[in-house]
């Protein structure tokens, strides 16, 4: 199982790279294709459509087909999407490429989360935090890699081709690895899915995933352009600050699993969301590069344990149907990626990019409020 676990880590890592390279390339893509802010946001909208479809179907596929086959399909689609975007010359083709990245990434998410949840059921919160630490490793590599390639004259298209090649290598490793035929107790049950949808506790967890992922992707997608245009920070420096954000998140995920075992998931979440409000407030009201970079670093630490801990709370509540609860929560993840980056772009078209970024503070504040409701006894028993 160690090899399967390692493959899960590196597969999610490539998805992390794929999601974070677009931010440093955004200005060049916009200039080359000539797109408005809301049109730029549509890339992640199409990514999210693919993501939502795949996570809803992913648990179903994992239950009825070999988990290895589903994982291979996800990695293959991710690779094809990355390469297609690297050569696209029209807006519709670019949107389709992001749809493939989202569909492939959704399959990767559902496979690796359910594999790790099943293998390490006795210490699920810790295992999932560790897994998503590797997403963070990929996410911190993406911005600095793309920023360097663009600044060095290689171009953003070459950057996407490099990442597609890395994904091919991961695909080959998966082909050579023996996976379990089935993941125990991981199955999609649509009758149970609707039962989960009516549960106040899981609805709150879903809304938390929506707000968290939407805020995270809004920062990932727009923060480099925001720092370039509003704070006059050079691209390579702004890309480095985004890398610090993911570096802090990665480091935080490798330590929050230990903290969660000592203070519990709900208390950990409340501490992290309160810290997030403070850190993002410093970022959005900063007038200097140093302050903005330091705030992004702090925000990465604050964000680090939110997603895996929410997933762990859901799977702990419904351990008998890991695929269903994971697919339910991943659906909200897709919704956050679909709505928020586009919404920030639309707000920037009407007002300014700073106003669009400021909306993230509202989303994080609402996330904090929802975290506080998890302590209510009525909801806690739901």
Short mmCIF file of C-alpha atoms in Angstrom, two decimals:
data_model
loop_
_atom_site.label_atom_id
_atom_site.label_comp_id
_atom_site.label_asym_id
_atom_site.label_seq_id
_atom_site.Cartn_x
_atom_site.Cartn_y
_atom_site.Cartn_z
CA UNK A 1 0.00 0.00 0.00
CA UNK A 2 2.99 2.33 0.35
CA UNK A 3 3.42 2.58 -3.43
CA UNK A 4 -0.28 3.29 -3.93
CA UNK A 5 -0.10 5.97 -1.24
CA UNK A 6 2.96 7.54 -2.90
CA UNK A 7 1.22 7.55 -6.28
CA UNK A 8 -1.78 9.25 -4.68
CA UNK A 9 0.54 11.94 -3.34
CA UNK A 10 2.26 12.67 -6.65
CA UNK A 11 -0.96 12.51 -8.67
CA UNK A 12 -2.59 15.14 -6.48
CA UNK A 13 0.66 17.13 -6.64
CA UNK A 14 0.44 17.38 -10.44
CA UNK A 15 -3.14 18.60 -10.12
CA UNK A 16 -1.91 21.24 -7.67
CA UNK A 17 0.65 22.44 -10.22
CA UNK A 18 -2.02 22.54 -12.94
CA UNK A 19 -4.35 24.76 -10.91
CA UNK A 20 -1.76 27.33 -9.88
CA UNK A 21 0.17 28.10 -13.08
CA UNK A 22 -2.61 30.17 -14.62
CA UNK A 23 -2.27 33.13 -12.22
CA UNK A 24 1.24 34.24 -13.29
CA UNK A 25 0.28 33.66 -16.96
CA UNK A 26 -2.99 35.60 -16.80
CA UNK A 27 -1.68 38.96 -18.03
CA UNK A 28 0.07 37.37 -21.02
CA UNK A 29 -2.94 35.18 -21.91
CA UNK A 30 -5.22 38.22 -21.72
CA UNK A 31 -2.93 40.27 -23.94
CA UNK A 32 -2.44 37.53 -26.52
CA UNK A 33 -6.06 36.43 -26.86
CA UNK A 34 -7.62 39.83 -25.90
CA UNK A 35 -10.13 38.92 -23.17
CA UNK A 36 -12.14 40.85 -20.58
CA UNK A 37 -11.94 40.09 -16.87
CA UNK A 38 -15.17 38.08 -16.87
CA UNK A 39 -14.00 36.10 -19.93
CA UNK A 40 -10.74 35.28 -18.15
CA UNK A 41 -12.81 34.04 -15.22
CA UNK A 42 -14.67 31.65 -17.53
CA UNK A 43 -11.59 29.43 -17.77
CA UNK A 44 -12.10 28.33 -14.17
CA UNK A 45 -15.86 28.18 -14.73
CA UNK A 46 -15.39 25.52 -17.41
CA UNK A 47 -12.78 23.79 -15.26
CA UNK A 48 -15.37 23.64 -12.51
CA UNK A 49 -18.09 22.25 -14.75
CA UNK A 50 -15.78 19.37 -15.60
CA UNK A 51 -14.83 19.02 -11.94
CA UNK A 52 -18.43 18.86 -10.71
CA UNK A 53 -19.46 16.30 -13.32
CA UNK A 54 -16.47 14.08 -12.56
CA UNK A 55 -16.76 14.14 -8.78
CA UNK A 56 -20.46 13.29 -8.97
CA UNK A 57 -19.64 10.34 -11.22
CA UNK A 58 -16.28 9.47 -9.66
CA UNK A 59 -17.58 7.53 -6.67
CA UNK A 60 -19.93 5.63 -8.97
CA UNK A 61 -17.03 4.67 -11.26
CA UNK A 62 -14.74 3.71 -8.37
CA UNK A 63 -17.40 1.39 -6.99
CA UNK A 64 -18.08 -0.35 -10.31
CA UNK A 65 -14.71 -0.28 -12.02
CA UNK A 66 -11.11 -0.72 -10.92
CA UNK A 67 -9.85 2.23 -8.92
CA UNK A 68 -6.67 2.14 -11.01
CA UNK A 69 -8.68 2.64 -14.22
CA UNK A 70 -10.46 5.68 -12.82
CA UNK A 71 -7.19 7.17 -11.61
CA UNK A 72 -5.53 6.58 -14.98
CA UNK A 73 -8.43 8.21 -16.80
CA UNK A 74 -8.18 11.25 -14.54
CA UNK A 75 -4.43 11.62 -15.11
CA UNK A 76 -4.83 11.16 -18.87
CA UNK A 77 -7.52 13.85 -19.14
CA UNK A 78 -5.43 16.21 -17.03
CA UNK A 79 -2.49 15.68 -19.40
CA UNK A 80 -4.59 16.25 -22.52
CA UNK A 81 -6.15 19.38 -21.06
CA UNK A 82 -2.78 20.89 -20.18
CA UNK A 83 -1.35 20.20 -23.64
CA UNK A 84 -4.46 21.49 -25.43
CA UNK A 85 -4.32 24.76 -23.50
CA UNK A 86 -0.64 25.13 -24.41
CA UNK A 87 -1.47 25.21 -28.13
CA UNK A 88 -4.97 26.78 -28.16
CA UNK A 89 -5.56 29.72 -30.47
CA UNK A 90 -9.23 30.43 -29.90
CA UNK A 91 -11.25 31.15 -26.78
CA UNK A 92 -13.62 28.12 -27.12
CA UNK A 93 -10.68 25.70 -27.43
CA UNK A 94 -9.12 27.20 -24.30
CA UNK A 95 -12.39 26.72 -22.43
CA UNK A 96 -12.57 23.07 -23.55
CA UNK A 97 -8.98 22.52 -22.39
CA UNK A 98 -9.87 23.79 -18.92
CA UNK A 99 -12.96 21.54 -18.92
CA UNK A 100 -10.66 18.54 -19.47
CA UNK A 101 -8.30 19.70 -16.71
CA UNK A 102 -11.29 20.00 -14.36
CA UNK A 103 -12.76 16.63 -15.30
CA UNK A 104 -9.42 14.88 -14.92
CA UNK A 105 -8.65 16.70 -11.68
CA UNK A 106 -12.03 15.78 -10.23
CA UNK A 107 -11.39 12.08 -10.89
CA UNK A 108 -7.96 12.43 -9.29
CA UNK A 109 -9.51 14.12 -6.23
CA UNK A 110 -12.19 11.48 -5.70
CA UNK A 111 -9.76 8.59 -6.22
CA UNK A 112 -6.95 9.79 -3.95
CA UNK A 113 -9.29 11.01 -1.19
CA UNK A 114 -11.21 7.75 -1.06
CA UNK A 115 -8.05 5.61 -1.30
CA UNK A 116 -6.41 7.42 1.59
CA UNK A 117 -9.65 7.50 3.61
CA UNK A 118 -10.02 3.75 3.16
CA UNK A 119 -6.42 2.75 3.83
CA UNK A 120 -5.95 5.00 6.87
CA UNK A 121 -9.42 4.88 8.40
CA UNK A 122 -8.08 4.86 11.96
CA UNK A 123 -6.29 8.20 11.52
CA UNK A 124 -8.22 9.74 8.66
CA UNK A 125 -7.89 13.43 9.61
CA UNK A 126 -4.11 13.14 9.86
CA UNK A 127 -3.85 11.14 6.62
CA UNK A 128 -5.99 13.55 4.62
CA UNK A 129 -4.05 16.57 5.90
CA UNK A 130 -0.85 14.84 4.84
CA UNK A 131 -2.32 13.98 1.41
CA UNK A 132 -3.34 17.57 0.77
CA UNK A 133 0.08 18.69 1.87
CA UNK A 134 1.28 17.23 -1.42
CA UNK A 135 -1.35 19.22 -3.29
CA UNK A 136 0.31 22.19 -1.64
CA UNK A 137 3.74 21.05 -2.83
CA UNK A 138 2.46 21.15 -6.41
CA UNK A 139 0.65 24.42 -5.83
CA UNK A 140 3.79 26.18 -4.61
CA UNK A 141 5.83 24.90 -7.58
CA UNK A 142 3.29 26.13 -10.15
CA UNK A 143 3.45 29.94 -9.68
CA UNK A 144 7.22 30.24 -9.35
CA UNK A 145 7.79 27.91 -12.31
CA UNK A 146 5.43 29.82 -14.61
CA UNK A 147 6.65 33.20 -13.37
CA UNK A 148 10.24 32.23 -14.09
CA UNK A 149 9.48 30.83 -17.56
CA UNK A 150 7.49 33.90 -18.61
CA UNK A 151 10.07 36.35 -17.27
CA UNK A 152 12.88 34.37 -18.93
CA UNK A 153 11.22 34.55 -22.34
CA UNK A 154 10.15 30.92 -22.67
CA UNK A 155 6.49 31.87 -22.61
CA UNK A 156 3.40 30.56 -20.84
CA UNK A 157 2.66 27.98 -23.55
CA UNK A 158 6.00 26.28 -22.96
CA UNK A 159 5.22 26.23 -19.24
CA UNK A 160 1.99 24.30 -19.84
CA UNK A 161 3.85 21.86 -22.08
CA UNK A 162 6.42 21.18 -19.35
CA UNK A 163 3.65 20.41 -16.86
CA UNK A 164 1.91 18.15 -19.39
CA UNK A 165 5.15 16.18 -19.71
CA UNK A 166 5.37 15.80 -15.92
CA UNK A 167 1.79 14.48 -15.94
CA UNK A 168 2.76 11.91 -18.59
CA UNK A 169 5.52 10.62 -16.30
CA UNK A 170 3.00 10.27 -13.44
CA UNK A 171 0.67 8.39 -15.80
CA UNK A 172 3.43 5.91 -16.64
CA UNK A 173 4.19 5.34 -12.93
CA UNK A 174 0.51 4.61 -12.30
CA UNK A 175 0.43 2.11 -15.16
CA UNK A 176 3.33 0.21 -13.58
CA UNK A 177 1.78 0.14 -10.08
CA UNK A 178 -0.52 -2.56 -8.71
CA UNK A 179 -3.64 -1.00 -7.15
CA UNK A 180 -6.33 -2.66 -5.01
CA UNK A 181 -9.19 -3.93 -7.16
CA UNK A 182 -11.74 -2.18 -4.96
CA UNK A 183 -11.66 0.44 -2.24
CA UNK A 184 -13.53 -1.01 0.71
CA UNK A 185 -16.70 0.79 1.79
CA UNK A 186 -16.19 3.40 -0.93
CA UNK A 187 -19.32 3.44 -3.02
CA UNK A 188 -21.78 5.94 -4.38
CA UNK A 189 -25.37 5.47 -3.32
CA UNK A 190 -27.63 8.10 -4.82
CA UNK A 191 -30.47 7.39 -2.37
CA UNK A 192 -27.99 8.04 0.42
CA UNK A 193 -26.70 11.05 -1.46
CA UNK A 194 -30.11 12.73 -1.19
CA UNK A 195 -30.26 11.84 2.49
CA UNK A 196 -26.93 13.60 2.98
CA UNK A 197 -28.24 16.63 1.08
CA UNK A 198 -31.05 17.01 3.63
CA UNK A 199 -28.70 16.81 6.61
CA UNK A 200 -28.01 20.29 8.14
CA UNK A 201 -24.55 19.25 9.30
CA UNK A 202 -23.37 18.11 5.87
CA UNK A 203 -24.98 21.12 4.17
CA UNK A 204 -22.92 23.39 6.43
CA UNK A 205 -19.79 21.39 5.61
CA UNK A 206 -20.62 21.73 1.91
CA UNK A 207 -21.12 25.49 2.22
CA UNK A 208 -17.79 25.73 4.04
CA UNK A 209 -16.05 23.87 1.21
CA UNK A 210 -17.74 26.21 -1.31
CA UNK A 211 -16.58 29.36 0.48
CA UNK A 212 -13.10 28.08 1.26
CA UNK A 213 -12.30 26.74 -2.21
CA UNK A 214 -13.85 29.81 -3.86
CA UNK A 215 -11.67 32.10 -1.75
CA UNK A 216 -8.56 29.97 -2.32
CA UNK A 217 -9.06 29.86 -6.08
CA UNK A 218 -9.88 33.57 -6.23
CA UNK A 219 -6.54 34.30 -4.56
CA UNK A 220 -4.73 31.79 -6.75
CA UNK A 221 -6.28 33.11 -9.95
CA UNK A 222 -6.24 36.88 -9.45
CA UNK A 223 -3.65 37.79 -6.78
CA UNK A 224 -0.63 38.00 -9.11
CA UNK A 225 -2.46 40.30 -11.54
CA UNK A 226 -3.78 42.31 -8.57
CA UNK A 227 -0.29 42.82 -7.14
CA UNK A 228 1.09 43.67 -10.59
CA UNK A 229 -1.52 46.32 -11.36
CA UNK A 230 -2.47 47.70 -7.91
CA UNK A 231 0.83 47.50 -6.05
CA UNK A 232 3.23 47.80 -9.02
CA UNK A 233 5.01 44.59 -8.03
CA UNK A 234 7.06 42.85 -10.80
CA UNK A 235 5.60 39.57 -12.08
CA UNK A 236 8.39 37.37 -10.75
CA UNK A 237 8.06 38.94 -7.29
CA UNK A 238 4.25 38.67 -7.29
CA UNK A 239 4.53 35.05 -8.46
CA UNK A 240 7.00 34.39 -5.64
CA UNK A 241 4.51 35.82 -3.13
CA UNK A 242 1.85 33.42 -4.44
CA UNK A 243 4.41 30.63 -4.07
CA UNK A 244 4.94 31.69 -0.44
CA UNK A 245 1.18 31.38 0.04
CA UNK A 246 1.26 27.76 -1.20
CA UNK A 247 4.51 27.04 0.62
CA UNK A 248 2.96 28.14 3.91
CA UNK A 249 -0.15 26.09 3.15
CA UNK A 250 1.97 23.04 2.43
CA UNK A 251 3.98 23.44 5.60
CA UNK A 252 0.81 24.03 7.58
CA UNK A 253 -0.84 20.86 6.26
CA UNK A 254 2.11 18.78 7.39
CA UNK A 255 1.64 20.06 10.97
CA UNK A 256 -2.13 20.62 11.32
CA UNK A 257 -2.79 16.87 11.31
CA UNK A 258 -0.86 16.70 14.62
CA UNK A 259 -2.71 19.70 16.04
CA UNK A 260 -6.09 18.24 15.04
CA UNK A 261 -5.39 15.11 17.09
CA UNK A 262 -4.79 17.25 20.17
CA UNK A 263 -7.57 19.87 19.98
CA UNK A 264 -10.10 18.28 17.61
CA UNK A 265 -11.19 19.22 14.10
CA UNK A 266 -13.88 21.77 15.01
CA UNK A 267 -11.65 23.81 17.30
CA UNK A 268 -8.86 23.70 14.74
CA UNK A 269 -11.22 24.99 12.04
CA UNK A 270 -12.39 27.93 14.15
CA UNK A 271 -8.80 28.97 14.91
CA UNK A 272 -7.81 28.71 11.26
CA UNK A 273 -10.78 30.66 9.88
CA UNK A 274 -10.37 33.50 12.40
CA UNK A 275 -6.69 33.72 11.49
CA UNK A 276 -7.68 33.76 7.80
CA UNK A 277 -9.88 36.84 8.27
CA UNK A 278 -7.02 38.69 9.94
CA UNK A 279 -4.39 37.66 7.36
CA UNK A 280 -6.49 38.53 4.30
CA UNK A 281 -7.47 41.87 5.82
CA UNK A 282 -3.78 42.75 6.06
CA UNK A 283 -3.24 41.65 2.44
CA UNK A 284 -6.09 43.59 0.87
CA UNK A 285 -5.37 46.79 2.79
CA UNK A 286 -1.59 46.62 2.24
CA UNK A 287 0.13 49.38 0.31
CA UNK A 288 3.57 47.80 0.10
CA UNK A 289 4.91 44.63 -1.48
CA UNK A 290 6.54 43.43 1.72
CA UNK A 291 3.28 43.68 3.68
CA UNK A 292 1.30 41.93 0.91
CA UNK A 293 3.84 39.12 0.67
CA UNK A 294 3.91 38.63 4.44
CA UNK A 295 0.11 38.60 4.57
CA UNK A 296 -0.09 35.94 1.84
CA UNK A 297 2.40 33.84 3.77
CA UNK A 298 0.25 34.10 6.91
CA UNK A 299 -2.91 33.39 4.90
CA UNK A 300 -1.37 30.19 3.54
CA UNK A 301 -0.76 28.99 7.10
CA UNK A 302 -4.31 29.93 8.06
CA UNK A 303 -5.82 28.14 5.06
CA UNK A 304 -3.65 25.05 5.43
CA UNK A 305 -5.89 22.71 7.40
CA UNK A 306 -9.35 23.95 6.46
CA UNK A 307 -10.14 21.78 3.43
CA UNK A 308 -8.83 18.40 4.65
CA UNK A 309 -10.34 18.90 8.10
CA UNK A 310 -13.80 19.65 6.67
CA UNK A 311 -13.53 16.52 4.48
CA UNK A 312 -12.44 14.49 7.51
CA UNK A 313 -15.43 15.74 9.54
CA UNK A 314 -17.72 14.57 6.76
CA UNK A 315 -16.13 11.15 6.33
CA UNK A 316 -16.01 10.62 10.09
CA UNK A 317 -19.76 11.26 10.24
CA UNK A 318 -20.51 8.87 7.34
CA UNK A 319 -17.73 6.22 7.38
CA UNK A 320 -20.01 3.61 5.83
CA UNK A 321 -20.30 5.53 2.54
CA UNK A 322 -16.99 7.24 1.87
CA UNK A 323 -17.55 7.64 -1.87
CA UNK A 324 -20.93 9.33 -1.41
CA UNK A 325 -19.90 11.85 1.24
CA UNK A 326 -16.61 12.59 -0.54
CA UNK A 327 -18.42 13.11 -3.85
CA UNK A 328 -20.96 15.37 -2.11
CA UNK A 329 -18.23 17.59 -0.65
CA UNK A 330 -16.23 17.61 -3.91
CA UNK A 331 -19.36 18.88 -5.67
CA UNK A 332 -19.19 22.00 -3.50
CA UNK A 333 -15.48 22.25 -4.23
CA UNK A 334 -16.34 22.43 -7.92
CA UNK A 335 -18.98 25.05 -7.21
CA UNK A 336 -16.47 27.27 -5.45
CA UNK A 337 -14.03 27.00 -8.35
CA UNK A 338 -16.84 27.64 -10.84
CA UNK A 339 -18.35 30.74 -9.28
CA UNK A 340 -15.78 32.75 -7.40
CA UNK A 341 -12.95 33.45 -9.89
CA UNK A 342 -15.54 34.41 -12.52
CA UNK A 343 -17.43 36.56 -10.00
CA UNK A 344 -14.26 38.43 -9.06
CA UNK A 345 -13.56 39.05 -12.77
CA UNK A 346 -17.12 40.27 -13.33
CA UNK A 347 -16.87 42.64 -10.36
CA UNK A 348 -13.56 43.95 -11.70
CA UNK A 349 -15.22 44.73 -15.06
CA UNK A 350 -17.97 46.72 -13.32
CA UNK A 351 -15.83 48.36 -10.63
CA UNK A 352 -12.17 47.41 -10.11
CA UNK A 353 -10.02 44.36 -9.47
CA UNK A 354 -9.42 45.61 -5.93
CA UNK A 355 -13.18 45.59 -5.28
CA UNK A 356 -13.38 42.07 -6.67
CA UNK A 357 -10.56 40.92 -4.40
CA UNK A 358 -12.19 42.67 -1.44
CA UNK A 359 -15.23 40.39 -1.85
CA UNK A 360 -13.02 37.50 -0.69
CA UNK A 361 -12.93 39.05 2.78
CA UNK A 362 -16.72 38.71 2.95
CA UNK A 363 -16.52 35.05 1.89
CA UNK A 364 -13.90 34.21 4.52
CA UNK A 365 -15.94 36.02 7.17
CA UNK A 366 -19.00 33.95 6.29
CA UNK A 367 -16.86 30.80 6.41
CA UNK A 368 -15.84 31.72 9.96
CA UNK A 369 -19.46 32.16 11.01
CA UNK A 370 -20.41 28.76 9.59
CA UNK A 371 -17.47 27.17 11.42
CA UNK A 372 -18.82 28.56 14.68
CA UNK A 373 -22.20 26.91 14.07
CA UNK A 374 -20.59 23.45 14.07
CA UNK A 375 -20.32 23.71 17.83
CA UNK A 376 -24.07 24.00 18.31
CA UNK A 377 -25.40 20.82 19.91
CA UNK A 378 -28.38 20.45 17.60
CA UNK A 379 -26.27 20.65 14.48
CA UNK A 380 -23.50 18.58 16.03
CA UNK A 381 -25.94 15.68 16.49
CA UNK A 382 -27.39 16.00 12.97
#
